[in-house]
XYZ file of C-alpha atoms in Angstrom:
579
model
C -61.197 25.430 -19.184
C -57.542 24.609 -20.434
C -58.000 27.799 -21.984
C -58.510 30.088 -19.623
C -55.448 27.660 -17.224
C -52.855 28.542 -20.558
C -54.361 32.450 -19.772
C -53.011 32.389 -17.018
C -49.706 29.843 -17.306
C -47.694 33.092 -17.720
C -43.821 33.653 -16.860
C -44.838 36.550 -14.288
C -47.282 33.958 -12.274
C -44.842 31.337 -12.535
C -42.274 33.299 -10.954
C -44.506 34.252 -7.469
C -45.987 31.100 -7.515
C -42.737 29.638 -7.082
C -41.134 32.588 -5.056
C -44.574 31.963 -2.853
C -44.603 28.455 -2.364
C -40.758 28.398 -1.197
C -41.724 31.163 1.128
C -44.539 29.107 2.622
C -42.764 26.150 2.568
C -39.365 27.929 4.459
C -42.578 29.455 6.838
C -43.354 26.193 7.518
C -40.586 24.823 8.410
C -39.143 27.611 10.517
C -42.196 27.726 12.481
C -42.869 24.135 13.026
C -39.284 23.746 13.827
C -39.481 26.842 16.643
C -42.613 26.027 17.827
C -41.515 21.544 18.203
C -38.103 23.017 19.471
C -39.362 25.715 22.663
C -41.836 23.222 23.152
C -39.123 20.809 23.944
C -36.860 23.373 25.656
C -40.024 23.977 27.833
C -40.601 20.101 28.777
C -37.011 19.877 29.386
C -36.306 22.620 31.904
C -39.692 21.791 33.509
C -38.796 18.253 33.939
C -35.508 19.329 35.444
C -37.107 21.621 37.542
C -39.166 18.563 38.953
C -36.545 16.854 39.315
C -34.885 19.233 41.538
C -37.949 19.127 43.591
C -38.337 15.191 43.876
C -35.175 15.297 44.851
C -35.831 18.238 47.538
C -38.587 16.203 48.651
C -36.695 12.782 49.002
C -34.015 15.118 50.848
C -36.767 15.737 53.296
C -38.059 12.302 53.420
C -34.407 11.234 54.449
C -34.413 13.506 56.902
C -37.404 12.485 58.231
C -36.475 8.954 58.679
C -33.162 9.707 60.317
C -34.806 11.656 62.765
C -36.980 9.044 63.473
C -33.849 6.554 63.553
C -31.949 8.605 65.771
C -35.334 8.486 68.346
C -35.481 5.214 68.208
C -31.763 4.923 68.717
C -31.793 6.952 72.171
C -34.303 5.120 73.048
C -32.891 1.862 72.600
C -29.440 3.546 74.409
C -31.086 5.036 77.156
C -29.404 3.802 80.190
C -32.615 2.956 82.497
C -33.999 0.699 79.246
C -30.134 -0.697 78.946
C -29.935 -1.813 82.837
C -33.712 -3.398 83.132
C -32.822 -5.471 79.765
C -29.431 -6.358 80.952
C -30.713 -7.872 84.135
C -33.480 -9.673 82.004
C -30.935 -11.489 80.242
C -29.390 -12.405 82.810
C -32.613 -13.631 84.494
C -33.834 -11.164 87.215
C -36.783 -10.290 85.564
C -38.013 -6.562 85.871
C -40.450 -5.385 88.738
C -43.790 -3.980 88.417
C -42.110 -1.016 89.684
C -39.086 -0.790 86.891
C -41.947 -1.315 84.160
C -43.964 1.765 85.695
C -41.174 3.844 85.227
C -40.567 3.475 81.590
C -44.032 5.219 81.328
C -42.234 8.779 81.840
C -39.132 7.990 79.877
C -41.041 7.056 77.093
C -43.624 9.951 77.646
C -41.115 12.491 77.410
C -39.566 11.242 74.187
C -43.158 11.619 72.704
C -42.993 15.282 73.835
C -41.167 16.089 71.339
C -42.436 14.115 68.345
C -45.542 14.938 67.413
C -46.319 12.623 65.196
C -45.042 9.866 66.621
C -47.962 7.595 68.581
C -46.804 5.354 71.013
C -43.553 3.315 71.618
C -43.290 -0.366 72.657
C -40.505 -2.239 74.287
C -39.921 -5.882 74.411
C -37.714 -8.243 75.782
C -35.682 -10.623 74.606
C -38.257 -13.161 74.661
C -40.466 -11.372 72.118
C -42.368 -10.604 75.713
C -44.022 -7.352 76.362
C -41.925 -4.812 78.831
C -43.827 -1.797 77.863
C -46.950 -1.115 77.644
C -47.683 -2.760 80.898
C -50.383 -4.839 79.330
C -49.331 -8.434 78.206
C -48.535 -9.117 74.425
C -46.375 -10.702 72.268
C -44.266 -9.194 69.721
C -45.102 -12.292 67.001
C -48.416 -10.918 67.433
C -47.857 -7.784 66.794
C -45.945 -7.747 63.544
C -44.383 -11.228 61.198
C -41.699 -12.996 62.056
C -40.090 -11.598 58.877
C -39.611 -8.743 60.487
C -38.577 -9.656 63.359
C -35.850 -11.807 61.646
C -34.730 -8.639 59.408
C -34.366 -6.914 62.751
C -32.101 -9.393 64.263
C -30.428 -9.652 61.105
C -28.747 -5.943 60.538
C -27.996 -5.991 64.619
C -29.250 -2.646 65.627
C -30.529 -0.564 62.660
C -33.823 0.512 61.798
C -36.015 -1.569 59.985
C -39.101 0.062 58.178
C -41.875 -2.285 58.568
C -44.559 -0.528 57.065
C -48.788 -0.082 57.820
C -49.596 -1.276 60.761
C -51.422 -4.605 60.841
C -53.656 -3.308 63.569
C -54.534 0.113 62.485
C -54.028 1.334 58.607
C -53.744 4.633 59.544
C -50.281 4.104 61.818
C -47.075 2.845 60.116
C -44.136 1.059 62.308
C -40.532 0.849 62.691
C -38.927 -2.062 64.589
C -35.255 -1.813 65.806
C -33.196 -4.491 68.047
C -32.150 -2.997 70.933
C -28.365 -4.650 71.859
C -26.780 -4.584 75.172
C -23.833 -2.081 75.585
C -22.057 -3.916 78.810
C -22.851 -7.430 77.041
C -20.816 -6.838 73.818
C -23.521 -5.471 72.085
C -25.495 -8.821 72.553
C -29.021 -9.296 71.624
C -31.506 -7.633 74.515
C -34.844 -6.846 73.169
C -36.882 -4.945 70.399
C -38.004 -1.359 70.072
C -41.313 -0.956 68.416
C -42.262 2.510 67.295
C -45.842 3.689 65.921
C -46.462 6.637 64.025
C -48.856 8.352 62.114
C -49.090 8.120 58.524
C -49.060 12.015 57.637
C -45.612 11.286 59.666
C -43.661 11.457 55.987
C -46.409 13.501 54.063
C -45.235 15.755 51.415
C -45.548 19.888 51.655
C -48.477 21.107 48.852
C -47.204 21.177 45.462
C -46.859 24.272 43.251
C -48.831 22.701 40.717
C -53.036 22.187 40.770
C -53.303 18.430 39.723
C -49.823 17.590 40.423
C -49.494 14.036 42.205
C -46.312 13.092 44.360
C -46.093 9.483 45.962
C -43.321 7.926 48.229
C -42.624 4.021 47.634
C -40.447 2.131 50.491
C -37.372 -0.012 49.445
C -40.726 -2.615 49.303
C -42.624 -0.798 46.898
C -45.639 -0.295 49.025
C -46.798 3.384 49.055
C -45.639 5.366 52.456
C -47.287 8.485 51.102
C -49.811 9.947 48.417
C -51.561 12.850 47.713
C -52.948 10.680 44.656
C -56.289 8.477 45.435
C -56.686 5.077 43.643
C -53.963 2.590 42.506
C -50.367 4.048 42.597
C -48.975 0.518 41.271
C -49.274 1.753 37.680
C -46.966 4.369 38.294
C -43.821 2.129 39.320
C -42.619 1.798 35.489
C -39.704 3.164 33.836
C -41.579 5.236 31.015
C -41.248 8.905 32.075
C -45.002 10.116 30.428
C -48.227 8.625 32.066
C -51.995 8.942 30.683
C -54.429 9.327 33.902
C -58.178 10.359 33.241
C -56.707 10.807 29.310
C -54.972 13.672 30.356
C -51.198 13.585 29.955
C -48.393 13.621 32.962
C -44.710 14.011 32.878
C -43.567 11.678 35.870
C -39.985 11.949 37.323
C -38.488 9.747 40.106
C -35.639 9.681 42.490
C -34.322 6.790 44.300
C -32.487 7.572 47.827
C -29.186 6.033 48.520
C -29.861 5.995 52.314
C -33.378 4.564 52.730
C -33.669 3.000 49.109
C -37.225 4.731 49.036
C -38.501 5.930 45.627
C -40.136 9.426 45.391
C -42.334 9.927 42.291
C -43.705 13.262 40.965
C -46.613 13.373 38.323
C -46.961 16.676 36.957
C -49.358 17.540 34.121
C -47.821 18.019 30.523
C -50.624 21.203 29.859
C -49.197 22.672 33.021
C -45.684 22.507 31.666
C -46.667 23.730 28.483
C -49.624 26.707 29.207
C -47.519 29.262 27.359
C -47.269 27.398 23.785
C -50.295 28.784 22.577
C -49.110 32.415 22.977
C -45.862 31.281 20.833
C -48.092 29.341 17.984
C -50.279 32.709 18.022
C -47.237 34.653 17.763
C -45.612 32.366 15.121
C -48.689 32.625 13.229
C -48.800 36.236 13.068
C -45.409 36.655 12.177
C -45.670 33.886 9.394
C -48.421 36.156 7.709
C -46.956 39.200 8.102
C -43.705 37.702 6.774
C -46.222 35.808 3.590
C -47.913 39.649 2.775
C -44.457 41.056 2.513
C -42.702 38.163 0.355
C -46.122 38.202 -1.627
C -45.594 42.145 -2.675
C -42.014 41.478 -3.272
C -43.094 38.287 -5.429
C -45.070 40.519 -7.623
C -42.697 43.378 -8.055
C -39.942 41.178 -8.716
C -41.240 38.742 -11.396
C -43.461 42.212 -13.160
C -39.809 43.412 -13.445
C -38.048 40.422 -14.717
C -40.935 39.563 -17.344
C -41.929 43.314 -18.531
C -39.066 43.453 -20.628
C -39.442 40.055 -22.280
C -43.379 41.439 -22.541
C -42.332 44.295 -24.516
C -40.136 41.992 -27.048
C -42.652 39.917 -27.418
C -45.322 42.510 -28.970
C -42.375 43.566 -31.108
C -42.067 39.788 -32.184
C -45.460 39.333 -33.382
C -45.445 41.925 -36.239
C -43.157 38.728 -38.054
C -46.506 37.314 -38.178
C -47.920 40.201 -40.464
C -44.663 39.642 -42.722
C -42.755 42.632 -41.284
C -39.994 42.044 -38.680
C -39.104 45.465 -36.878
C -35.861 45.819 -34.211
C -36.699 46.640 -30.988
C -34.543 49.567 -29.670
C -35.262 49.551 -26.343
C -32.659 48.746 -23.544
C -33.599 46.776 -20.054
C -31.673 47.447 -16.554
C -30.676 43.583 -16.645
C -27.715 42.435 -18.784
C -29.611 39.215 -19.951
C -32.463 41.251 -21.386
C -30.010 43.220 -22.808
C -28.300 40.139 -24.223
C -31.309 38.889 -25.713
C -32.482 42.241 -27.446
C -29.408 42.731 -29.215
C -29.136 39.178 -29.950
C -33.045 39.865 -31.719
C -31.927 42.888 -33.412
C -29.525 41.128 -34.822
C -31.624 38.051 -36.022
C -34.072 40.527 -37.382
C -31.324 41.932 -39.630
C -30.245 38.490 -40.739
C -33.376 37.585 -41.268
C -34.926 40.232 -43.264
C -31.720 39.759 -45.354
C -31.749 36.335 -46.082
C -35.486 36.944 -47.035
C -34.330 38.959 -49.789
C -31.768 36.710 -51.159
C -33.961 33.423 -50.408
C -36.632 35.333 -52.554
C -34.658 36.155 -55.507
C -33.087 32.435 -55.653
C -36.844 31.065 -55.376
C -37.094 31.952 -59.140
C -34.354 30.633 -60.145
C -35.137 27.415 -57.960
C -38.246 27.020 -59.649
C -36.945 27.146 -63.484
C -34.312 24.483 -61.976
C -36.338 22.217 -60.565
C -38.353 22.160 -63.791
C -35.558 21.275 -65.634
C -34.576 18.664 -63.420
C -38.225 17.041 -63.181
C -38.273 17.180 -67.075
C -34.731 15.061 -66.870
C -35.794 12.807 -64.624
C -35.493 8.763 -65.705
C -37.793 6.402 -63.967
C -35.658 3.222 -63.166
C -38.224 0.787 -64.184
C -37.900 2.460 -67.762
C -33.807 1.436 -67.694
C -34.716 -2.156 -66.344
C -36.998 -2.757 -68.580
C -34.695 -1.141 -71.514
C -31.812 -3.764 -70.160
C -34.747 -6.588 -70.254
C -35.421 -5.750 -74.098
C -31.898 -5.396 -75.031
C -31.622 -9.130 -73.126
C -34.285 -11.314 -75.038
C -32.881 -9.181 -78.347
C -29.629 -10.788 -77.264
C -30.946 -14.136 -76.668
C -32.954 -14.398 -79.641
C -29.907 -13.863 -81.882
C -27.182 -16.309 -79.716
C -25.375 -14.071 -78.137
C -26.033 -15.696 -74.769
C -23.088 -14.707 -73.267
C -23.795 -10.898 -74.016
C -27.320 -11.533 -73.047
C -26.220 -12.829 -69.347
C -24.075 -9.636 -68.872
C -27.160 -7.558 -69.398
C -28.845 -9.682 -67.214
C -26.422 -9.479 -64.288
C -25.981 -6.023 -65.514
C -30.259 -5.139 -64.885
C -30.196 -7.366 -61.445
C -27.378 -5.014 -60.217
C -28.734 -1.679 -60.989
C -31.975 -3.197 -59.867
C -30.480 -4.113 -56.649
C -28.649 -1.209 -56.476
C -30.805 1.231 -57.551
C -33.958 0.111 -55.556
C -35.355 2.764 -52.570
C -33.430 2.275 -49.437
C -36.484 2.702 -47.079
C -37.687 -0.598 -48.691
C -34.930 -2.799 -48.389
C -31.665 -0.981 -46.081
C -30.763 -4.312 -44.438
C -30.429 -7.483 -46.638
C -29.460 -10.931 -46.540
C -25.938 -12.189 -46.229
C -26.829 -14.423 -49.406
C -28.135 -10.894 -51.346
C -25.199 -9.191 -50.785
C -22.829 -12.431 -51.979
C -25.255 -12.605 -54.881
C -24.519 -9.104 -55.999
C -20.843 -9.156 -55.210
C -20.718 -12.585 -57.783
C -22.795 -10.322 -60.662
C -20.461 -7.780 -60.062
C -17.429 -9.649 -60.489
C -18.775 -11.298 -63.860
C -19.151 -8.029 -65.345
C -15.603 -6.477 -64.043
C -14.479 -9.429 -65.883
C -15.678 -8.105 -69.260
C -12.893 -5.555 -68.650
C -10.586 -7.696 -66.945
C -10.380 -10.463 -68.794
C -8.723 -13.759 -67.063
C -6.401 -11.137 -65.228
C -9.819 -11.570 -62.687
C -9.825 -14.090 -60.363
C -11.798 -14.212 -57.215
C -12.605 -16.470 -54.438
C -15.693 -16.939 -52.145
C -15.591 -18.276 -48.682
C -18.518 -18.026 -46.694
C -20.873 -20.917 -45.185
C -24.551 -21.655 -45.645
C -25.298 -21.111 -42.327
C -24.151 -17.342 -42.068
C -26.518 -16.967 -44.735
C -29.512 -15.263 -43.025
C -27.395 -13.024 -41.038
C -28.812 -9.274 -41.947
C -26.268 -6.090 -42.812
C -26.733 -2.948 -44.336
C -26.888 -3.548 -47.997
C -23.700 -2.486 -50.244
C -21.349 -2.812 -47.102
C -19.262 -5.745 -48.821
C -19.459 -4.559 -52.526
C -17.653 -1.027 -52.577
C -14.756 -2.866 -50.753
C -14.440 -5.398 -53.540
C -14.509 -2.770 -56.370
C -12.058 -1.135 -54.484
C -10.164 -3.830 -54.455
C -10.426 -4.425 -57.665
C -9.892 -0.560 -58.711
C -6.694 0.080 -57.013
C -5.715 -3.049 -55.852
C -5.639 -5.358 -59.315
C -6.203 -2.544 -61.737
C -2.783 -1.491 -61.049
C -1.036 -4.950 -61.164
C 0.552 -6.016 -64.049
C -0.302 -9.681 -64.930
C -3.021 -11.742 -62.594
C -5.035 -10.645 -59.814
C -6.659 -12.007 -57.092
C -9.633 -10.802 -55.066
C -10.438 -12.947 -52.193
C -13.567 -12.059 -49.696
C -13.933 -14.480 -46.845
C -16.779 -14.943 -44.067
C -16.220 -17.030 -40.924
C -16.693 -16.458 -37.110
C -14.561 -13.898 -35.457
C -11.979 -16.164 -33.520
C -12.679 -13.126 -30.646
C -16.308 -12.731 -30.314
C -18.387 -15.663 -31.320
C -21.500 -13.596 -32.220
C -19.709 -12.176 -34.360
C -19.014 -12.767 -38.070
C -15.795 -11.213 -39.475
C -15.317 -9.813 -43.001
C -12.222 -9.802 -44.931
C -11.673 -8.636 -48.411
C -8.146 -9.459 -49.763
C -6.032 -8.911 -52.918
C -3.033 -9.358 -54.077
C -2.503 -6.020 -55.838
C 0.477 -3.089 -55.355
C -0.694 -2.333 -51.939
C -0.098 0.908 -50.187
C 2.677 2.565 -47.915
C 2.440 3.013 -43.956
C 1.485 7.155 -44.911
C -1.266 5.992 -47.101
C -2.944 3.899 -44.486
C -2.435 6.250 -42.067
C -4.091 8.883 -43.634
C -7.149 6.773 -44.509
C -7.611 5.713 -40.511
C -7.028 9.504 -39.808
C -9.979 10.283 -41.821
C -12.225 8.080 -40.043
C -12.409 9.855 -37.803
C -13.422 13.484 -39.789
C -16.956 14.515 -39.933
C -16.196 15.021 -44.028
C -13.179 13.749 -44.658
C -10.703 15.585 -47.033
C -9.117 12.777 -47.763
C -7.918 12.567 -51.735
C -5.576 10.157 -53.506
C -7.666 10.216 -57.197
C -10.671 8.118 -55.291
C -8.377 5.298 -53.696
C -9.756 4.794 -49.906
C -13.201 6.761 -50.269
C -15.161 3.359 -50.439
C -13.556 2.349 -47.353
C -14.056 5.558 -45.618
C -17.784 5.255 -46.627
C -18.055 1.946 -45.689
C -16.249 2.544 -41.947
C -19.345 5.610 -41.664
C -21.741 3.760 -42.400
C -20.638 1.022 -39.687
C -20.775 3.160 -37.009
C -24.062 4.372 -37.999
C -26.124 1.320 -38.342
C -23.601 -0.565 -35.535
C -23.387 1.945 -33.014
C -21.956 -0.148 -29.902
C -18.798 0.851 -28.259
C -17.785 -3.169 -28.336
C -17.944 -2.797 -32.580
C -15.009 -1.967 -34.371
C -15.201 -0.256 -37.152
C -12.788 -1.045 -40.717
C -8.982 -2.144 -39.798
C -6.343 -2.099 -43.027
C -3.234 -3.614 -43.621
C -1.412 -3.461 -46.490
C 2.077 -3.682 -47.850
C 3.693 -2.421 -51.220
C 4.002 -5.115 -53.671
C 2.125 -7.511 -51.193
C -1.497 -6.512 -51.240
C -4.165 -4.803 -48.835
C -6.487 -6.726 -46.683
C -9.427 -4.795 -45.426
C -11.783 -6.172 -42.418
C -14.601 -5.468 -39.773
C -16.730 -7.590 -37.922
C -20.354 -7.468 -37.090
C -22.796 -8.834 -35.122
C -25.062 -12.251 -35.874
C -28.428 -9.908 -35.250
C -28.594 -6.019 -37.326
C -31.587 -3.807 -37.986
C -34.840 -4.386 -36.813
C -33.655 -8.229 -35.758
């Protein structure tokens, strides 16, 4: 199985299977994009389109109702209606006769509204003036009315279903008296029917449009069942699971609320024709970027193909040149830069072959020359109980000290790279007994380092090289006594830190010499040379930053003064190596 996936995990198919899956994914975003975005243009303009209509048909509602205001306001003017209620008031009641007459005033005002029903007049003392029949006007509608009536002193005042019939609505108005300063004089009641304010067919099948009054009670529906739910704010609706888009208008003059419900599926009926098309397109536009995938990564890896095959004949021990030249500049690039590999190559074979012999003979040689260490400690360990056994115990404790420190020195450096604080003082203090065999009492040295810094860890022979070169260059070339001080304590800026100094009192060195020897840290092989004087501390700074290598670690700092001494330092952390 992973064999035949590595078959095919080839440059070529990498290529068009990326080239292909940014296609499909730029596909897919362009056409969910188009499609989500027409969609929305489509919702947009249709739901400003109803809303041009709801307002249309709240134009016409207002119209109605002013028409039906200004009836009921030449009614309530009409001068035969104005004199009988004027007289009321002032307590000549109106004859049988006066009553009777109202019959054709009123019957020719209903001439010309169809849907208007009847029309009732009553006097000021909620009594009956027309019909002719007896009735009160408390009876006939609530008092709340009544009182809203009186209340905005002569306009119209929607009252809603009638309480008698469901299928009438009413409109009270107060009718004031013109001669009498516009003083109270009765009530108009008028009674229409309820397709009175009913709305024209819509242009939509399943499209619902309902008229609330300033009360919220529905005037007019071409929707059957509860039209409560629709008085909310949200502008989409679920009715019988099928989505509408609802829009609203509120008139300013009758504070009536139209509402239009149109289906979402309606709106949107030509978005299938766009995903088909968007589809279509999307494949034709995959089959074309597929070819072109094909062609373009066959001509981008063909090349690199042909190299290849020319490669693998290094495998049969024979590395040709390929000569020939690609369209691209990279391929180009990278045949020559072949060609040229294969000529290096084929001569360094050569010359690695003819210095294999000679590295053989050498290596011989070198084996056959070899000395095992434990055969020179355990020639110092004879040449030490030969000592002792003849009294020369001061002899025999130099080659002791002198076996522990090629012992210590000598031993692998996988095994032991980091040692104790206390090894390293140890094998400074051998050393120092032995440099005194050349010395003499010129020698002196001093120790100061505490107990407790004992178990700190450090690359081993860190310390030591500084002392010898202290001792090398720094006493070596003094005339009378030296001194070679090395001193361990806390760094007074870090207290994790322990610093090291080594001091002497020897010739010391000039600003130039120091400053070349800081230069030189910094060289990847330094070419620094003054007859071995500053190569122990150049070592010593290297190998700092390679087993320290934080930014917040110094590395060695010198100063030094002719005819004062040199002091050499670093600090390093409590916790090194594998701690």
């Amino acid at each position: 199985m992973w064999t035949r996936l590595r078959k095919w995990n080839t440059l070529r198919n990498q290529i068009s299977v990326v080239f292909i899956s940014v296609m499909v994914i730029v596909l897919l975003i362009v056409g969910v994009n188009t499609y989500n975005w027409v969609s929305a243009v489509l919702k947009d303009n249709a739901e400003k389109q109803i809303q041009q209509t709801a307002i249309q048909a709240s134009g016409k509602m207002e119209a109605l109702y002013e028409q039906l205001e200004s009836l009921m306001t030449q009614i309530s003017t009409n001068a035969n209606i104005q004199h009988i209620l004027l007289h009321d008031v002032k307590g000549n009641p109106p004859s049988f006769q006066q009553r009777q007459s109202l019959m054709y005033l009123v019957n020719s005002y209903l001439a010309y509204y169809n849907n208007v029903d009847n029309i009732e007049i009553y006097r000021a003392d909620h009594k009956r003036l027309f019909p002719l029949h007896e009735g009160e006007l408390s009876h006939r509608i609530d008092e709340q009315w009544i009182q809203q009536a009186e209340e905005v002193k002569g306009r119209t005042v929607w009252v809603g279903t009638d309480p008698a019939d469901p299928n009438y609505f009413i409109a009270i108005k107060q009718i004031t008296l013109m001669e009498r300063w516009f003083s109270h004089g009765g009530y108009l009641l008028v009674r229409m029917k309820d397709n009175y304010f009913e709305f024209e067919d819509t242009n939509q099948e399943e499209e619902y449009m309902i008229l609330f009054d300033s009360s919220e009670e529905p005037v007019t529906s071409n929707y059957i069942g509860d039209t409560s739910k629709f008085l909310t704010n949200e502008n989409h609706i679920h009715i019988d699971d099928q989505e509408y888009m609802m829009v609203s208008h509120m008139s300013e003059k009758t504070g009536w609320k139209t509402i239009i419900l149109t289906p979402v599926q309606a709106v949107t009926r030509d978005l299938p024709v766009l995903k088909t098309a968007i589809i279509i397109s999307g494949a034709l536009g995959f089959v074309i970027y597929l070819l072109f995938s094909i062609f373009f990564s066959t001509m981008i890896t063909r090349p690199i193909l042909k190299l290849t095959k020319t490669m693998r004949y290094g495998k049969l021990g024979s590395l040709k040149a390929h000569s020939e030249t690609s369209s691209t500049y990279e391929i180009n690039e990278l045949n020559n830069t072949y060609n040229q590999m294969v000529e290096t190559m084929n001569s360094l074979i050569q010359e690695v072959y003819e210095k294999e012999l000679n590295k053989s003979r050498s290596e011989l040689k070198a084996l056959q020359a070899q000395i095992n260490p434990h055969f020179l400690y355990n020639t110092l360990d004879a040449l030490y109980w030969s000592l002792e056994a003849k009294g020369e115990e001061k002899l025999a404790d130099y080659v002791l000290d002198m076996s522990d420190l090629f012992r210590y020195t000598i031993s692998h450096p996988k095994e032991d790279d980091w040692v104790e604080l206390k090894e390293e003082i140890n094998h400074i203090e051998r050393y120092l007994k032995i440099m005194r065999v050349r010395f003499g009492s010129r020698l002196i040295w001093r120790l100061s380092v505490s107990s407790e810094h004992y178990h700190v860890k450090l690359p081993k022979l860190l310390i030591q090289p500084l002392v010898e070169n202290a001792i090398l260059h720094g006493v070596g070339n003094k005339t009378g006594p030296g001194c070679v001080e090395i001193i361990i304590k806390p760094s007074t800026n870090h207290s994790s830190r322990l610093r090291v100094e080594v001091k002497d009192n020897g010739v010391g060195m000039t600003k130039d010499t120091v400053e070349k020897i800081m230069n030189s840290f910094d060289m990847e092989e330094s070419s620094f040379d003054t007859n071995g004087t500053g190569m122990a501390i150049v070592n010593c700074n290297r190998r700092l930053n390679l087993y320290y290598n934080e930014s917040s670690i110094r590395g060695i700092t010198i100063h030094s003064s002719l005819g004062e001494g040199t002091t050499v330092s670093f600090e390093i952390p409590f916790k090194g190596g594998d701690q």
